[in-house]
Coordinates of C-alpha atoms in Angstrom, one line a residue:
Chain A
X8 CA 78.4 88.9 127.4
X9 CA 76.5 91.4 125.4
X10 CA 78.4 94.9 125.1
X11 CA 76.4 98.0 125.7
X12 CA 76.3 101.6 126.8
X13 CA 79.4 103.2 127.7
X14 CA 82.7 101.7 127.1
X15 CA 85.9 104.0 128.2
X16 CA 89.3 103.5 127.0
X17 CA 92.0 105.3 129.2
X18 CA 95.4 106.0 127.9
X19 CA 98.3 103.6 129.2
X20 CA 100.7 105.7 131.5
X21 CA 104.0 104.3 130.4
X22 CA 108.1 105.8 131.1
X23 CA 109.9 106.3 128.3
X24 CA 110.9 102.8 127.9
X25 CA 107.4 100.9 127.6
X26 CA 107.5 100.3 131.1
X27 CA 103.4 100.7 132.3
X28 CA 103.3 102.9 135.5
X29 CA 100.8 100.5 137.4
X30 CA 100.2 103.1 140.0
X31 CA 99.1 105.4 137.6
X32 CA 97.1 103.1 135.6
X33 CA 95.2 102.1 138.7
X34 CA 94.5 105.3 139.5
X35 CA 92.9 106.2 136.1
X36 CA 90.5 103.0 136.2
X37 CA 89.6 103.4 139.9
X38 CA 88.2 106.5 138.6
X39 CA 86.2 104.3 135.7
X40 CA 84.9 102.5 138.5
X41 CA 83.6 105.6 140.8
X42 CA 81.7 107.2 137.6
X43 CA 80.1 103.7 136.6
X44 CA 81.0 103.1 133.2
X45 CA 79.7 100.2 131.6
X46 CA 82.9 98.1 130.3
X47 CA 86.4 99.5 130.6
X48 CA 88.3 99.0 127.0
X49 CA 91.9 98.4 128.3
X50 CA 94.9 98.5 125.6
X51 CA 92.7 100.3 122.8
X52 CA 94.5 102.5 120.3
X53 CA 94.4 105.5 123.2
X54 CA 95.8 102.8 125.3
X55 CA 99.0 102.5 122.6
X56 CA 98.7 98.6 122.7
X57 CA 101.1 98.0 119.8
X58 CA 103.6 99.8 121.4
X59 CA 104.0 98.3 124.1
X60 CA 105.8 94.3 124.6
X61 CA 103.4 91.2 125.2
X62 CA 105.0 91.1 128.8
X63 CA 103.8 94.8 129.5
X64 CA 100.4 94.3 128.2
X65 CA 100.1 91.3 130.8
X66 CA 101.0 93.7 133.3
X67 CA 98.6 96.1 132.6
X68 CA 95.7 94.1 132.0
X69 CA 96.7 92.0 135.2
X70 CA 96.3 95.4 137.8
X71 CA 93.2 96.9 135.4
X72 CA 91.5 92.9 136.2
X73 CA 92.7 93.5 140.0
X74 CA 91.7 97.1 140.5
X75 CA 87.9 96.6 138.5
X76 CA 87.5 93.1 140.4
X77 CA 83.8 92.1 139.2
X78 CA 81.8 95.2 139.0
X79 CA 82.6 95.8 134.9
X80 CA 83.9 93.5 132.6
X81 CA 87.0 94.5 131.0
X82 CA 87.9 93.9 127.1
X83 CA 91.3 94.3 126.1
X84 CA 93.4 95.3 123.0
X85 CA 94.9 91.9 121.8
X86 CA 95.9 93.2 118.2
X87 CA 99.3 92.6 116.6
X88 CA 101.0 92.6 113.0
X89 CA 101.4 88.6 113.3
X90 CA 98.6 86.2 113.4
X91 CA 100.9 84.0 116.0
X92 CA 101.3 86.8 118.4
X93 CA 97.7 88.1 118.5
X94 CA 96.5 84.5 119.1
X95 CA 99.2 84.7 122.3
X96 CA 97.7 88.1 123.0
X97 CA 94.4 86.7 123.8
X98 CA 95.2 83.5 125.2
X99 CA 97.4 85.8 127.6
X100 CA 93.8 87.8 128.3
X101 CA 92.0 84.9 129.0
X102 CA 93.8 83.9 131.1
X103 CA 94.0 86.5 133.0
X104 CA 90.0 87.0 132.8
X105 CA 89.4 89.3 130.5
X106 CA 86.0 89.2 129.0
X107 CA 86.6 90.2 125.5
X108 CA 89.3 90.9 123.3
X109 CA 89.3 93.9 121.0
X110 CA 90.9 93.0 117.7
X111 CA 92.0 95.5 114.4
X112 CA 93.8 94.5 111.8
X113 CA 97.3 95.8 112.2
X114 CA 98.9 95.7 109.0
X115 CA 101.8 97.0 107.2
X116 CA 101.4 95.0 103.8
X117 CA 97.9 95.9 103.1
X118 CA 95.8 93.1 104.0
X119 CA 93.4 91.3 101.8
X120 CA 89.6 90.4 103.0
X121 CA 90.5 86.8 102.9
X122 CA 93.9 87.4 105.2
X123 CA 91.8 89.4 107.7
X124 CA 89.1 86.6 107.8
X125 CA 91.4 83.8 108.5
X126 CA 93.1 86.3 111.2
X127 CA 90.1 86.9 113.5
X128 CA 89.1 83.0 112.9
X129 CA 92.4 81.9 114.1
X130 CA 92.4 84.0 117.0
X131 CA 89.2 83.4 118.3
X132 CA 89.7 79.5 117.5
X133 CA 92.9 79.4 119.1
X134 CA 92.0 81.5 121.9
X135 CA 88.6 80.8 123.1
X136 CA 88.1 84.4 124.0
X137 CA 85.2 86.5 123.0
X138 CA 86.3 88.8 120.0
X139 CA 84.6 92.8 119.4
X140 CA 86.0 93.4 115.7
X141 CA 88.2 96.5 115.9
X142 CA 87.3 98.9 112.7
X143 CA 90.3 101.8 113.0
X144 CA 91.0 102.1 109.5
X145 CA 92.7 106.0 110.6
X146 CA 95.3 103.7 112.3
X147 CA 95.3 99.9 110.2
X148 CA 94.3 101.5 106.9
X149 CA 92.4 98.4 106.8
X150 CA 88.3 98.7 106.2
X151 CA 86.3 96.0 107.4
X152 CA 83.1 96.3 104.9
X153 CA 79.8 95.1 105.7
X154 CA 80.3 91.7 104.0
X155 CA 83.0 91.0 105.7
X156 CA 81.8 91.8 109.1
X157 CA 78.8 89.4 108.0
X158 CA 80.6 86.3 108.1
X159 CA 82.6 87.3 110.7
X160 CA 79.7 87.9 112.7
X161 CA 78.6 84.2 111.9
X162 CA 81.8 82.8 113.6
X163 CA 81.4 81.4 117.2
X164 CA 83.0 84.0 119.8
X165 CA 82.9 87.2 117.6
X166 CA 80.5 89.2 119.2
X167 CA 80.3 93.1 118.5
X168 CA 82.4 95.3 116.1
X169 CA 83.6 99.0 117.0
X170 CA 83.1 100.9 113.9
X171 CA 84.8 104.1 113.2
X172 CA 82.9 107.8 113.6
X173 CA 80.0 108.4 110.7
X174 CA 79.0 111.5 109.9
X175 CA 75.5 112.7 111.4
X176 CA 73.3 111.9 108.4
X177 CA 74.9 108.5 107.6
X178 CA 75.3 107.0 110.8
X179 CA 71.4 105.8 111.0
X180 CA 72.4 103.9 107.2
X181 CA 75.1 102.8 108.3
X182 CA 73.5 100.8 111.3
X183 CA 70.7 99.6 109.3
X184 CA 73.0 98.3 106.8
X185 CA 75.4 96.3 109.4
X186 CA 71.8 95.4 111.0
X187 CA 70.8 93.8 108.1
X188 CA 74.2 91.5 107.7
X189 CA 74.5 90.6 111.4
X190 CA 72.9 87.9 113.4
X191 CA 70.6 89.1 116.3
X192 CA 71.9 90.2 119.6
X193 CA 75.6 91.2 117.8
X194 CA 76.4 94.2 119.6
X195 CA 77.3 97.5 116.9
X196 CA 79.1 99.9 118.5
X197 CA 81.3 103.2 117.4
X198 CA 84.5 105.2 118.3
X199 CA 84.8 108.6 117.3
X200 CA 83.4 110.4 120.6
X201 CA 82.8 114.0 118.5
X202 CA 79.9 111.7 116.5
X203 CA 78.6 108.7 119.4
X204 CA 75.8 110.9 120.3
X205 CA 74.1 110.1 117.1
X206 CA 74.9 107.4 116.9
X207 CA 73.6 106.0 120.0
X208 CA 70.2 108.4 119.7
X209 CA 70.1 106.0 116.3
X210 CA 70.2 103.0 118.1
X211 CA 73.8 102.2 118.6
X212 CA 74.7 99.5 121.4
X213 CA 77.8 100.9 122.5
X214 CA 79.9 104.1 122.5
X215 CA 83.8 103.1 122.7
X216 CA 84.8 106.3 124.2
X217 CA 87.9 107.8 124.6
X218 CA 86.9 111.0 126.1
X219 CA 85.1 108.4 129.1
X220 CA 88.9 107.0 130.0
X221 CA 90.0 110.4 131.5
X222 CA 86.4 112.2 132.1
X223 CA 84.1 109.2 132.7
X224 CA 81.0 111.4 134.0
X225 CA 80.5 113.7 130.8
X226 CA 80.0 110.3 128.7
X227 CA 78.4 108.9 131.3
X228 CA 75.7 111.7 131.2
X229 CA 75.6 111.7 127.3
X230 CA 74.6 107.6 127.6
X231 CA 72.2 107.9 130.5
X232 CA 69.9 110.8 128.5
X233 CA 70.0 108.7 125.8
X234 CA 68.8 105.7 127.7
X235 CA 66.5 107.6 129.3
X236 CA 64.8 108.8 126.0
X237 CA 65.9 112.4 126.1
X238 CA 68.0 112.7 123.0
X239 CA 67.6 116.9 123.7
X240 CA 69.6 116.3 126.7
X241 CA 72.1 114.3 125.3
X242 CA 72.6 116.5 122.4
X243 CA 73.1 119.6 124.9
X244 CA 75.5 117.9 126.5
X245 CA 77.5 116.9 123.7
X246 CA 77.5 120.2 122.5
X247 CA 78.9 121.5 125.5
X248 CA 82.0 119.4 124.8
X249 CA 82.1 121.3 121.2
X250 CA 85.9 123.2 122.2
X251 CA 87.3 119.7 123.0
X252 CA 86.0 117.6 120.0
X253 CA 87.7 120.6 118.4
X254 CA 91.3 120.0 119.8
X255 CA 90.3 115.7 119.3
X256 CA 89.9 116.6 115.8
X257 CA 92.9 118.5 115.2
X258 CA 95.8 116.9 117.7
X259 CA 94.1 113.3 118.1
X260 CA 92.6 112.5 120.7
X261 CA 95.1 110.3 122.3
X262 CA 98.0 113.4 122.7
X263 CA 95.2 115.5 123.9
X264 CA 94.2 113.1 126.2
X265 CA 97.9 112.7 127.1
X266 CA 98.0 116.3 128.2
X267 CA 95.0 116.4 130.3
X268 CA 95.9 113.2 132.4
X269 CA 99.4 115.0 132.8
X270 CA 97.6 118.6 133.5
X271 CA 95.6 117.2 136.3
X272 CA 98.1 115.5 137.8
X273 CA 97.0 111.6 137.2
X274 CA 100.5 110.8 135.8
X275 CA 103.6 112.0 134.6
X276 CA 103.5 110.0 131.4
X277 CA 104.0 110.9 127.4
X278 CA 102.7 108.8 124.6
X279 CA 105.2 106.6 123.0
X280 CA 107.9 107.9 120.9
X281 CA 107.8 108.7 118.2
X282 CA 104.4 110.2 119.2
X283 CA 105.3 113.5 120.7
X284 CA 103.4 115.5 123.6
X285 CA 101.6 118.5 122.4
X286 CA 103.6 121.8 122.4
X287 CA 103.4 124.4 124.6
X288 CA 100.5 126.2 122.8
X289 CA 98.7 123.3 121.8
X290 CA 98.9 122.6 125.8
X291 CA 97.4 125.7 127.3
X292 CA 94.5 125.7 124.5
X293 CA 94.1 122.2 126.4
X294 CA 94.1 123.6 129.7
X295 CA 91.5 126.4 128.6
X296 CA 89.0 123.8 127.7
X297 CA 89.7 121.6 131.0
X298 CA 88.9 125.0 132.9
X299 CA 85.8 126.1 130.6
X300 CA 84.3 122.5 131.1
X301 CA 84.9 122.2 134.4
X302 CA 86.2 118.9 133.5
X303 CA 87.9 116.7 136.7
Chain B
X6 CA 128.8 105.6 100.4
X7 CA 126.5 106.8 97.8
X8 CA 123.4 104.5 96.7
X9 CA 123.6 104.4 92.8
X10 CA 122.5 102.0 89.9
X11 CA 120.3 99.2 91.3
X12 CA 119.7 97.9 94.3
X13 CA 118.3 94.0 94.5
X14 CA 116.0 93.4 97.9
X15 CA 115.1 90.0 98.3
X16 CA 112.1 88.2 100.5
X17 CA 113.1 86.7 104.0
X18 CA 111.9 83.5 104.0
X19 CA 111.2 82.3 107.1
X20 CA 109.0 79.3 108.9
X21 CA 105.7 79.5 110.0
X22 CA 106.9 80.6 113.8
X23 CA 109.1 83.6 112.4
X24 CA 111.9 82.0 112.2
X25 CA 114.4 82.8 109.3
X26 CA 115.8 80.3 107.0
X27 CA 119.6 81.1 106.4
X28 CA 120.9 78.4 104.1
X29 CA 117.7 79.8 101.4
X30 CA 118.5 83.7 102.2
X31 CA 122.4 82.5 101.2
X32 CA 121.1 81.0 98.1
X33 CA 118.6 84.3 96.9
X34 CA 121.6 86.6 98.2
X35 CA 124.3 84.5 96.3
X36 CA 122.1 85.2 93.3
X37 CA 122.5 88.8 93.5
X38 CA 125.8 88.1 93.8
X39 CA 126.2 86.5 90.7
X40 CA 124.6 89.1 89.0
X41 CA 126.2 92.4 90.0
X42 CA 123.3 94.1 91.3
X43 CA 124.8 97.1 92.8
X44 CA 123.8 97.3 96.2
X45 CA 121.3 94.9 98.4
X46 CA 118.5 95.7 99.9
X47 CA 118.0 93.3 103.0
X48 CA 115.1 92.9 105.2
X49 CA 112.9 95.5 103.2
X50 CA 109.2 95.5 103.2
X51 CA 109.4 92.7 100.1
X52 CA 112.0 91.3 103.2
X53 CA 108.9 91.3 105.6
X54 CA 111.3 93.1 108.5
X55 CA 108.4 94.4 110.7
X56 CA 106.9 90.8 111.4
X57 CA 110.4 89.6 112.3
X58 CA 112.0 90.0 115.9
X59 CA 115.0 91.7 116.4
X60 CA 116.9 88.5 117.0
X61 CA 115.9 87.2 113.5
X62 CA 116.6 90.1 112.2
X63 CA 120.3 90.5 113.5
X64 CA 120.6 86.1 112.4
X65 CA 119.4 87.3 109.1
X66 CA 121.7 90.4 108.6
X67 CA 124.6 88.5 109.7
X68 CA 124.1 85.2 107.3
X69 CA 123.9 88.3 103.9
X70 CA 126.5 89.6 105.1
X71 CA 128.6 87.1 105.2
X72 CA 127.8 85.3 101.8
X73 CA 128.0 89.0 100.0
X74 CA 131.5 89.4 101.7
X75 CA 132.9 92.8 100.3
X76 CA 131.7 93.0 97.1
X77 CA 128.4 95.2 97.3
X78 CA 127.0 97.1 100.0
X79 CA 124.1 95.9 102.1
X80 CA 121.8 98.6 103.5
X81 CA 118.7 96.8 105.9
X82 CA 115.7 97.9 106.8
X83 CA 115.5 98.9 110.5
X84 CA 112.6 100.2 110.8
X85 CA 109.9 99.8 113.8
X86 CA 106.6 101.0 115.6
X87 CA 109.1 102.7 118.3
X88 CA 111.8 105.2 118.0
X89 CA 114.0 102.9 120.5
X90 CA 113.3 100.0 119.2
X91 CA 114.4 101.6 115.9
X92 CA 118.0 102.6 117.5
X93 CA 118.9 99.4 119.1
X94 CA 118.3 97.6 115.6
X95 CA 120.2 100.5 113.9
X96 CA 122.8 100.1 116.0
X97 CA 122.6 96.3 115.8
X98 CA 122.8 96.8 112.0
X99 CA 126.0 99.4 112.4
X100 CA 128.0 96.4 114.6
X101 CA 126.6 93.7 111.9
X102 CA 128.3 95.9 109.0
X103 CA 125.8 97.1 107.1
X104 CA 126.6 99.9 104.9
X105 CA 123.5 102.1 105.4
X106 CA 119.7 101.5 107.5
X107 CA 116.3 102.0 105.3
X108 CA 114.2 103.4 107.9
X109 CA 110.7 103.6 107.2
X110 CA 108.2 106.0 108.8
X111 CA 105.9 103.0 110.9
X112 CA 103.0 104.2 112.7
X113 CA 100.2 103.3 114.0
X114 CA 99.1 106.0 115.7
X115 CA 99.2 108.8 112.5
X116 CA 102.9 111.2 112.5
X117 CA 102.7 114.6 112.4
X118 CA 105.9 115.9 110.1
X119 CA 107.9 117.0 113.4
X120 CA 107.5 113.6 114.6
X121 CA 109.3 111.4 111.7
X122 CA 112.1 114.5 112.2
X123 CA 112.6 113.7 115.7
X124 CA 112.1 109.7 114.7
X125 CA 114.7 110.0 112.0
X126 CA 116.8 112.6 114.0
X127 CA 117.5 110.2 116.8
X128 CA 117.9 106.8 114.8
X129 CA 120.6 108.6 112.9
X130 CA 122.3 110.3 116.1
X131 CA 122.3 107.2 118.3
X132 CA 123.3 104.8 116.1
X133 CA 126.0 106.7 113.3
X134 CA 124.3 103.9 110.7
X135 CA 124.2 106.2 107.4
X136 CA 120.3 106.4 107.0
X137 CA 118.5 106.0 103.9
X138 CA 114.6 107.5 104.5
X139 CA 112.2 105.1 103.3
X140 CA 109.0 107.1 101.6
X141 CA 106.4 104.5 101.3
X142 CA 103.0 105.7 102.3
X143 CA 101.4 102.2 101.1
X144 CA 102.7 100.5 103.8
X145 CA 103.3 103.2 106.5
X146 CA 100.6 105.8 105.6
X147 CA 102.7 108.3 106.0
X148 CA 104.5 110.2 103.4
X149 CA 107.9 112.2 103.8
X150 CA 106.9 115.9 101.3
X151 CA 109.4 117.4 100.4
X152 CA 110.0 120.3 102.7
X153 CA 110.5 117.0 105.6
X154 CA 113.3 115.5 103.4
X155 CA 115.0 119.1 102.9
X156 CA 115.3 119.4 106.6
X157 CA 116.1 115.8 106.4
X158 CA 118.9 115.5 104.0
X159 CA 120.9 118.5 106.0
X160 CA 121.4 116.1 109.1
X161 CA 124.6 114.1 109.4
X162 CA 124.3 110.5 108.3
X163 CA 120.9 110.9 106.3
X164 CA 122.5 110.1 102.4
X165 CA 119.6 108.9 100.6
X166 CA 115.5 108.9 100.1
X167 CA 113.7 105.8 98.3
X168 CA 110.5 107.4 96.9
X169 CA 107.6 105.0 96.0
X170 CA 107.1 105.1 92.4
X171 CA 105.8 107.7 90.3
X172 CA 103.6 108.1 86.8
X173 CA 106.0 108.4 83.9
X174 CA 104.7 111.6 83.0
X175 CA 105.1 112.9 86.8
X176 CA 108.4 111.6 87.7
X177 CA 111.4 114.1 86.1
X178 CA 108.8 116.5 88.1
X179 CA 108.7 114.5 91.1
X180 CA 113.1 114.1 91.2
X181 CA 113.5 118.2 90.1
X182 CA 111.1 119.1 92.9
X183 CA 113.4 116.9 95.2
X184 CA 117.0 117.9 93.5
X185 CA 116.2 121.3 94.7
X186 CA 115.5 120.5 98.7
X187 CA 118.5 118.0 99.1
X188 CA 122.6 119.1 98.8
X189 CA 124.1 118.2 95.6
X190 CA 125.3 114.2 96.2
X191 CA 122.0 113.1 98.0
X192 CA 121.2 109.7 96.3
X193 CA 117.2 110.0 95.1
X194 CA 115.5 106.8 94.1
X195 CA 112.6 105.4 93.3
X196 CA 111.0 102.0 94.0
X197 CA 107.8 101.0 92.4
X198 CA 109.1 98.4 89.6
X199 CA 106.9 99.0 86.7
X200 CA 107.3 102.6 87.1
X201 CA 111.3 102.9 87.9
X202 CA 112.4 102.5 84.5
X203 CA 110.9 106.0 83.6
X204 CA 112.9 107.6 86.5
X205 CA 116.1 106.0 85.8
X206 CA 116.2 107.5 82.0
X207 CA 114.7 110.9 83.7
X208 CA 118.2 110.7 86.1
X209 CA 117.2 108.9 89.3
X210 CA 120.5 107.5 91.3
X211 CA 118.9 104.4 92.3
X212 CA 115.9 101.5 91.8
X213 CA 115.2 99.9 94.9
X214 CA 114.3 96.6 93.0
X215 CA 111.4 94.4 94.1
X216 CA 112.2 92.1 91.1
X217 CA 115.9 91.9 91.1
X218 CA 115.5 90.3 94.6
X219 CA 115.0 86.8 92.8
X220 CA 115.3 87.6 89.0
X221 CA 118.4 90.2 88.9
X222 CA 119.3 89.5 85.8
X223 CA 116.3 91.6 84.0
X224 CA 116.9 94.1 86.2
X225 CA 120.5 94.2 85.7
X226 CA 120.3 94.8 82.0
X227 CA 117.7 97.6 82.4
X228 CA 120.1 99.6 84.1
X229 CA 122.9 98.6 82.3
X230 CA 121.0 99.9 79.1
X231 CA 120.1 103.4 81.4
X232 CA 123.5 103.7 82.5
X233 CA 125.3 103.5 78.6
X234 CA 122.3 106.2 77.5
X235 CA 120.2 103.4 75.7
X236 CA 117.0 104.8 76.7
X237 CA 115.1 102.6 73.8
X238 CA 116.7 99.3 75.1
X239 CA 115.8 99.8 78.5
X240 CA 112.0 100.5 77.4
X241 CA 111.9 97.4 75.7
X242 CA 113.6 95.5 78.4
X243 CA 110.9 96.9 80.5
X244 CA 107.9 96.4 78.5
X245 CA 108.9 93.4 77.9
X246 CA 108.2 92.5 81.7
X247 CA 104.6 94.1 81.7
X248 CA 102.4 90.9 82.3
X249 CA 105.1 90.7 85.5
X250 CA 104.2 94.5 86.8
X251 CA 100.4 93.3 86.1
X252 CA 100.4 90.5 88.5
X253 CA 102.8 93.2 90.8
X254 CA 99.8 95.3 90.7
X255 CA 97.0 92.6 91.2
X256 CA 98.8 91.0 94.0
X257 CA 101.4 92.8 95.4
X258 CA 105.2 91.9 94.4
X259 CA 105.8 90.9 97.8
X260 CA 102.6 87.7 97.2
X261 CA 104.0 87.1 94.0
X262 CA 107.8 86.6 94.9
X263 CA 107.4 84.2 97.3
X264 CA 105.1 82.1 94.7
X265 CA 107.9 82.6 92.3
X266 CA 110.7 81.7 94.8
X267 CA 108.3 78.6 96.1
X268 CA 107.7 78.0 92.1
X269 CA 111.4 77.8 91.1
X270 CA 112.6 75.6 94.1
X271 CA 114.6 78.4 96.0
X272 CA 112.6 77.6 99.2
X273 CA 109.7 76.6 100.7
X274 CA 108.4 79.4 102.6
X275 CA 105.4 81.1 103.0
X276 CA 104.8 85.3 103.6
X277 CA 104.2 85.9 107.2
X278 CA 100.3 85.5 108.5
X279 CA 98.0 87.0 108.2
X280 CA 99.5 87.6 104.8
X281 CA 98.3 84.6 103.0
X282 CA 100.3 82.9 100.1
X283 CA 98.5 83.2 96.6
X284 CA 95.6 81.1 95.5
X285 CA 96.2 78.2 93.1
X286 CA 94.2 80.0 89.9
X287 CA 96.9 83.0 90.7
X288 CA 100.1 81.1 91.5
X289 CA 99.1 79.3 88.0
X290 CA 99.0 82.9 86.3
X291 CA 102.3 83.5 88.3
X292 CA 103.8 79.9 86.5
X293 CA 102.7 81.1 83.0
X294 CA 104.2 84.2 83.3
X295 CA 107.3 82.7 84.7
X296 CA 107.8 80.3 81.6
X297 CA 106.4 83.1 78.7
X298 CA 109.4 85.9 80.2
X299 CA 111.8 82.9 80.8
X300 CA 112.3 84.0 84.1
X301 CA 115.4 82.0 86.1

């Protein structure tokens, strides 16, 4: 399995307890489905994975698996502060037939190189399961640096890394340099949906979108024009969506995603406390931009 | 209950599966015993308490409790990713006896300021444990300013703030800036060990002691010097432990406690993976260092 194109993360309706509203959760990757999005990217950081109990997670992943059935494979959050439980984590989503595991280094002692090597080798080991390296260093405060990707890379069953947003002008160096330290065919992907467009005019395999897990067709657009050759195209369309990288930027992108899914009726659902919904103001702002962009 | 003088938090050790080991936490807690530390700090971030279930931590709490009997209080770190999950071991910790909760901002997804209030707010509210707030942006990446612990300090049940550790030439700053957000009685200390003795002399309440978890001793006498206004003996005391704050520094104190605790036949435990136990060229600089401070 080779990760490309569009990869879209929806958020993880959940009730106040951690309990994933299936329903809900269907309904937001049936949509996935209808728009034709390349891989779905269940349990990533807009999916609040570590919040929510290894039990849950198999719940979730188990009605995503069910409602995608075989048209787009499905790669899975499988991160966790122990070593023991991520290794469970991905055994549970192979299992279950997931076709990669997403993996960051959740930390709360700040993790050493060596510690985060011998992490992704034991859970790929112990799990069998194909591994995308999970670069989030806004939410680990870990940094996985080209080196260490590099041997990582070399590991059997690590396949791709998801590498935060680069700015503009650095993202085309930044893929040359992971190039250089990777072994052909590992698929380089970024997050950051306010700076994929470059990134996948430069030659970037994937876009790990969050925008894509409520608004599939806008990123689906984006990826096709690029596909296609027409960078202009792609570029116009990403700058239509200038108002909400704006509110991404300032309120994260998960609560704002939080308030569309719950503005367009899709769920009834707020992040995990202590994340808090956006206010009132914050809100309409949000429902302004869901109006100006037409966005359904 | 007001957290003065010096407070001793120990490591948890524990097997490889998470599993604590009571008869060794008996032994490093009869320790402080031994020495009159003045309060303990159990299951701290040196204590590991976010890779430990909630069942290991109530096993542990209990077993401290228990060997410290009534002669020092024991305040307990009951922090977590979740703001329930953060009650029920608060209120776990209020049944146990604990004197006070060290609750630490965890996140993975970052906190806005009005977040950690509500966090805090609720803990405190639901569970009546007297809260210490737990300012260490190292581990959490979040940091408490001090406009957040003004509007902190004025709720019921918040009685303390552990700040991480500040430059010598910052840190009468750092507790003047703080005196004049939080009412008069609101215990301000500082962890940090290589920094603390600074604060102490500039009129911190208390030293949240890495150290003093396995060598209390040292500790004790620093504070002891403090306390009798013998601001020159407590400098030397400290100085005198500088090749220990350098392998603090290089390593962490939490990877060079459990060498030392390893090293002097208090246990045989090993920090929780992904967090990997010191090299041997290290643990050998740990050995020296042990035997030139005569460290017991």
């Amino acid at each position: 399995m080779r990760l490309t194109g569009l990869s879209a993360f929806p958020i993880t309706p959940a009730d106040p307890e951690g309990r994933v509203d299936l329903p809900a959760l269907r309904r937001l990757v049936a949509r996935l489905r209808e728009a034709g999005v390349d891989s779905i990217g269940l349990l990533g950081s807009t999916g609040s994975y570590p919040y929510l109990t290894r039990d849950e997670r198999r719940r979730a992943l188990e009605a995503a698996l069910d409602e995608v059935g075989d048209w787009a494979p499905v790669l899975v959050g499988v991160g966790a502060l122990r070593t023991d439980e991520a290794v469970r984590l991905a055994q549970d989503a192979r299992a279950a037939g997931a076709a990669a595991g997403l993996l960051a280094a959740v930390s709360y002692t700040p993790l050493t190189d060596d510690e985060v090597f011998a992490h992704v080798a034991t859970v790929a080991r112990e799990s069998g399961l194909p591994l995308c390296l999970y670069d989030n260093p806004s939410t680990t405060h870990f940094r996985f640096g080209p080196e260490l990707i590099g041997r990582l890379s070399r590991l059997p069953g690590i396949v791709a890394v998801k590498s935060p947003g680069q700015e503009p002008q650095a993202v085309a160096g930044h893929l040359a340099g992971l190039r250089t330290v990777v072994p052909p065919g590992f698929s380089l992907g970024y997050s950051g949906d306010w700076t994929t467009t470059e990134a996948l005019i430069a030659g970037a395999d994937a876009w790990y979108s969050v925008v894509a897990g409520l608004f599939p067709q806008v990123a689906v657009d984006i990826v096709r024009a690029v596909q296609r050759g027409d960078a202009a195209e792609a570029r116009r369309l990403d700058a239509r969506l200038a108002p909400l990288w704006t509110l991404f930027r300032e309120h994260s992108s998960l609560r704002v995603m939080y308030a569309c899914a719950n503005l367009l009726d899709l769920c009834r659902a707020a992040p995990p406390r202590p994340i808090l919904p956006l206010g009132e103001e914050a809100q309409g702002r949000v429902a302004e931009v869901i109006r100006a962009l037409d966005l359904r």
